[in-house]
Amino acid sequence: MAYRLIIFDFDGTLADSADWFRGVFNDVALRYGFRTVSAEELESLRGQDSRAIIARLGVPMWKLPFIASHMRKLIARDAHRIPVFPGVEAMLEQLEARGLILAVVSSNSEENVRRVLGPVAAARIRHYACGAGLFGKRPKFRQVLKATGVRPGEALSVGDEVRDIEAAAAEGIATAAVTWGYATEALLRSRSPTVVLTHVDELLRTVAA
């Protein structure tokens, strides 16, 4: 498949925010009244999709927008502590050099994404569709497709969670599931993504195939 557009998730895909997330998780749980977890249980949650995690932790659905807004504020405060994964900057540079259109669809804010990426890498992203709800990425994918004029069959979504796969596939977009993020490889494979990537540089080979 000759892709023209690569749509990235951010947290867990481009940004290595897992350690930061572990550090703030229980404080957020106490603030919003859902269950705190041990480090071991938090790791085990990687094998479950978002709906199962919400149910297991006892998070009321109506609180999700407030939790998401709070998390974005915390990330804005701590952006300097959140790195991108090794190889991400070079990968974005090479994809841009090949003439591919790069976009980000994220639940995070555009400002946070740009701050973590840094000015050079952020400038390589042509389209930002940020602030998506936990289960609200489909409209953001449609927004990017419309803005770029790219057909769904010419786009590839790159993400680390089941919800990334489900939202992109529902719009007819091919999916690349990355194993270095929040969800386990077994969980990602259970949703039949187009391709599974275990290293950042594998994406370059995928789009060149």
XYZ file of C-alpha atoms in Angstrom:
209
model
C 0.000 0.000 0.000
C 1.326 3.424 -0.997
C 0.407 5.625 1.959
C 0.267 9.402 1.593
C -0.773 10.295 5.138
C 0.523 9.008 8.485
C -1.668 9.845 11.496
C 0.033 9.434 14.852
C -1.377 9.006 18.294
C 0.793 10.881 20.782
C 1.052 9.487 24.319
C 2.622 6.030 24.210
C 3.314 6.326 20.491
C 5.535 9.382 20.030
C 5.863 10.433 23.682
C 7.277 8.118 26.331
C 4.871 9.280 29.031
C 4.331 5.975 30.864
C 6.685 6.692 33.775
C 5.158 10.122 34.239
C 1.654 8.595 34.113
C 2.522 6.049 36.790
C 3.798 8.849 38.990
C 0.566 10.869 38.923
C -2.023 8.094 38.617
C -2.951 7.552 42.254
C -3.074 11.285 43.009
C -5.579 11.676 40.168
C -7.537 8.658 41.444
C -7.839 10.212 44.899
C -8.878 13.566 43.449
C -11.646 12.072 41.304
C -12.789 9.276 43.563
C -11.798 6.116 41.726
C -9.681 3.234 42.878
C -5.955 3.578 43.484
C -3.714 0.727 42.316
C -0.342 -0.799 43.033
C 2.457 -0.671 40.487
C 1.800 -4.337 39.715
C -1.899 -3.809 39.078
C -1.229 -0.741 36.979
C 1.073 -2.846 34.807
C -1.619 -5.528 34.494
C -4.055 -2.946 33.137
C -1.951 -2.795 29.974
C -3.617 -6.064 28.972
C -7.123 -4.578 29.007
C -8.878 -2.121 26.735
C -10.090 1.281 27.897
C -13.651 0.206 28.658
C -12.469 -2.693 30.802
C -10.008 -0.443 32.646
C -12.708 2.130 33.393
C -14.990 -0.583 34.764
C -12.236 -2.179 36.854
C -11.243 1.123 38.443
C -14.822 2.237 39.016
C -14.535 5.474 37.074
C -17.957 7.049 36.394
C -18.268 7.867 32.698
C -19.491 11.387 33.445
C -16.188 12.175 35.146
C -14.037 11.293 32.122
C -14.020 14.792 30.542
C -12.999 16.340 33.869
C -10.261 13.773 34.394
C -8.976 14.320 30.853
C -8.907 18.090 31.335
C -7.005 17.701 34.603
C -4.501 15.341 32.992
C -3.841 17.828 30.203
C -3.093 20.493 32.815
C -0.686 18.160 34.612
C 1.096 17.363 31.359
C 1.399 21.082 30.591
C 3.049 21.493 33.979
C 5.398 18.541 33.488
C 6.050 18.587 29.729
C 9.754 19.119 30.331
C 9.870 15.738 32.084
C 8.262 13.760 29.233
C 10.625 12.641 26.445
C 9.841 11.324 22.998
C 10.823 7.733 22.330
C 14.347 7.188 20.977
C 14.329 7.385 17.199
C 11.090 9.368 16.902
C 12.715 12.630 15.770
C 14.753 10.901 13.058
C 11.737 8.873 11.973
C 9.587 11.988 11.547
C 12.378 13.678 9.608
C 12.696 10.735 7.223
C 8.932 10.397 6.715
C 8.673 14.089 5.875
C 11.634 13.790 3.511
C 9.775 11.063 1.638
C 6.916 13.461 0.996
C 4.452 11.941 3.432
C 1.887 14.131 5.171
C 2.168 13.800 8.948
C -0.655 14.388 11.420
C -1.406 13.861 15.105
C -4.762 12.777 16.505
C -4.639 12.840 20.285
C -6.630 13.225 23.472
C -3.858 15.524 24.608
C -3.812 19.234 23.753
C -1.979 20.594 20.718
C 0.074 22.854 22.976
C 1.252 19.891 25.057
C 2.074 17.831 21.974
C 4.133 20.657 20.487
C 5.972 21.277 23.759
C 6.981 17.649 24.195
C 7.981 17.202 20.545
C 10.014 20.389 20.499
C 9.910 23.033 17.749
C 11.758 21.110 15.044
C 9.781 17.864 15.280
C 6.504 19.712 15.892
C 6.968 21.668 12.670
C 7.052 18.408 10.708
C 3.434 17.695 11.736
C 1.176 19.323 9.151
C -2.141 18.721 10.931
C -3.071 18.551 14.603
C -6.479 17.211 15.660
C -6.198 17.234 19.434
C -8.407 17.248 22.504
C -10.302 14.109 21.488
C -12.474 12.418 24.089
C -11.444 8.989 25.291
C -13.726 7.387 22.706
C -13.922 10.370 20.352
C -11.145 9.876 17.845
C -13.308 8.987 14.825
C -14.385 12.605 14.188
C -10.763 13.685 14.532
C -9.687 11.160 11.889
C -12.399 12.465 9.565
C -11.198 16.018 10.245
C -7.654 15.137 9.190
C -8.797 13.306 6.056
C -10.912 16.278 5.018
C -8.128 18.774 5.713
C -5.567 16.804 3.697
C -7.830 15.601 0.906
C -6.452 12.090 1.377
C -8.697 9.067 0.919
C -8.992 6.666 3.887
C -7.272 3.904 1.919
C -4.191 6.109 1.495
C -3.796 6.776 5.228
C -2.132 4.835 8.034
C -2.960 5.361 11.707
C -0.147 4.645 14.170
C -1.146 4.090 17.784
C -0.552 2.094 20.939
C -4.091 1.422 22.168
C -7.120 -0.592 21.121
C -9.193 2.567 20.796
C -6.744 3.854 18.162
C -7.208 0.693 16.112
C -10.994 0.693 16.481
C -11.496 4.361 15.594
C -9.202 4.304 12.557
C -10.543 1.006 11.212
C -14.102 2.320 11.513
C -13.095 5.111 9.107
C -11.460 2.714 6.656
C -7.935 3.707 7.660
C -5.155 1.099 7.887
C -3.734 0.610 11.366
C -0.226 0.163 12.731
C -0.197 -0.956 16.370
C 2.989 -0.146 18.267
C 4.090 -2.357 21.137
C 6.251 0.180 23.001
C 3.276 2.084 24.463
C 0.489 1.494 26.958
C -1.181 -1.691 25.681
C 0.388 -5.145 25.487
C 1.256 -6.729 22.180
C -1.192 -9.588 22.823
C -4.087 -7.165 23.363
C -3.216 -5.187 20.244
C -2.929 -8.300 18.089
C -6.341 -9.462 19.310
C -7.871 -6.506 17.429
C -6.240 -7.472 14.105
C -4.389 -4.280 13.165
C -3.005 -4.009 9.648
C 0.543 -4.291 10.993
C 2.240 -4.588 14.378
C 5.423 -2.582 14.966
C 7.892 -3.475 17.710
C 10.525 -0.792 16.968
C 10.219 2.828 15.850
C 12.308 2.315 12.701
C 9.951 -0.429 11.462
C 7.473 2.244 10.440
C 9.857 3.469 7.742
C 10.003 -0.022 6.245
C 6.217 -0.314 6.445
C 5.523 2.815 4.439
C 8.222 1.902 1.908
C 6.780 -1.561 1.283
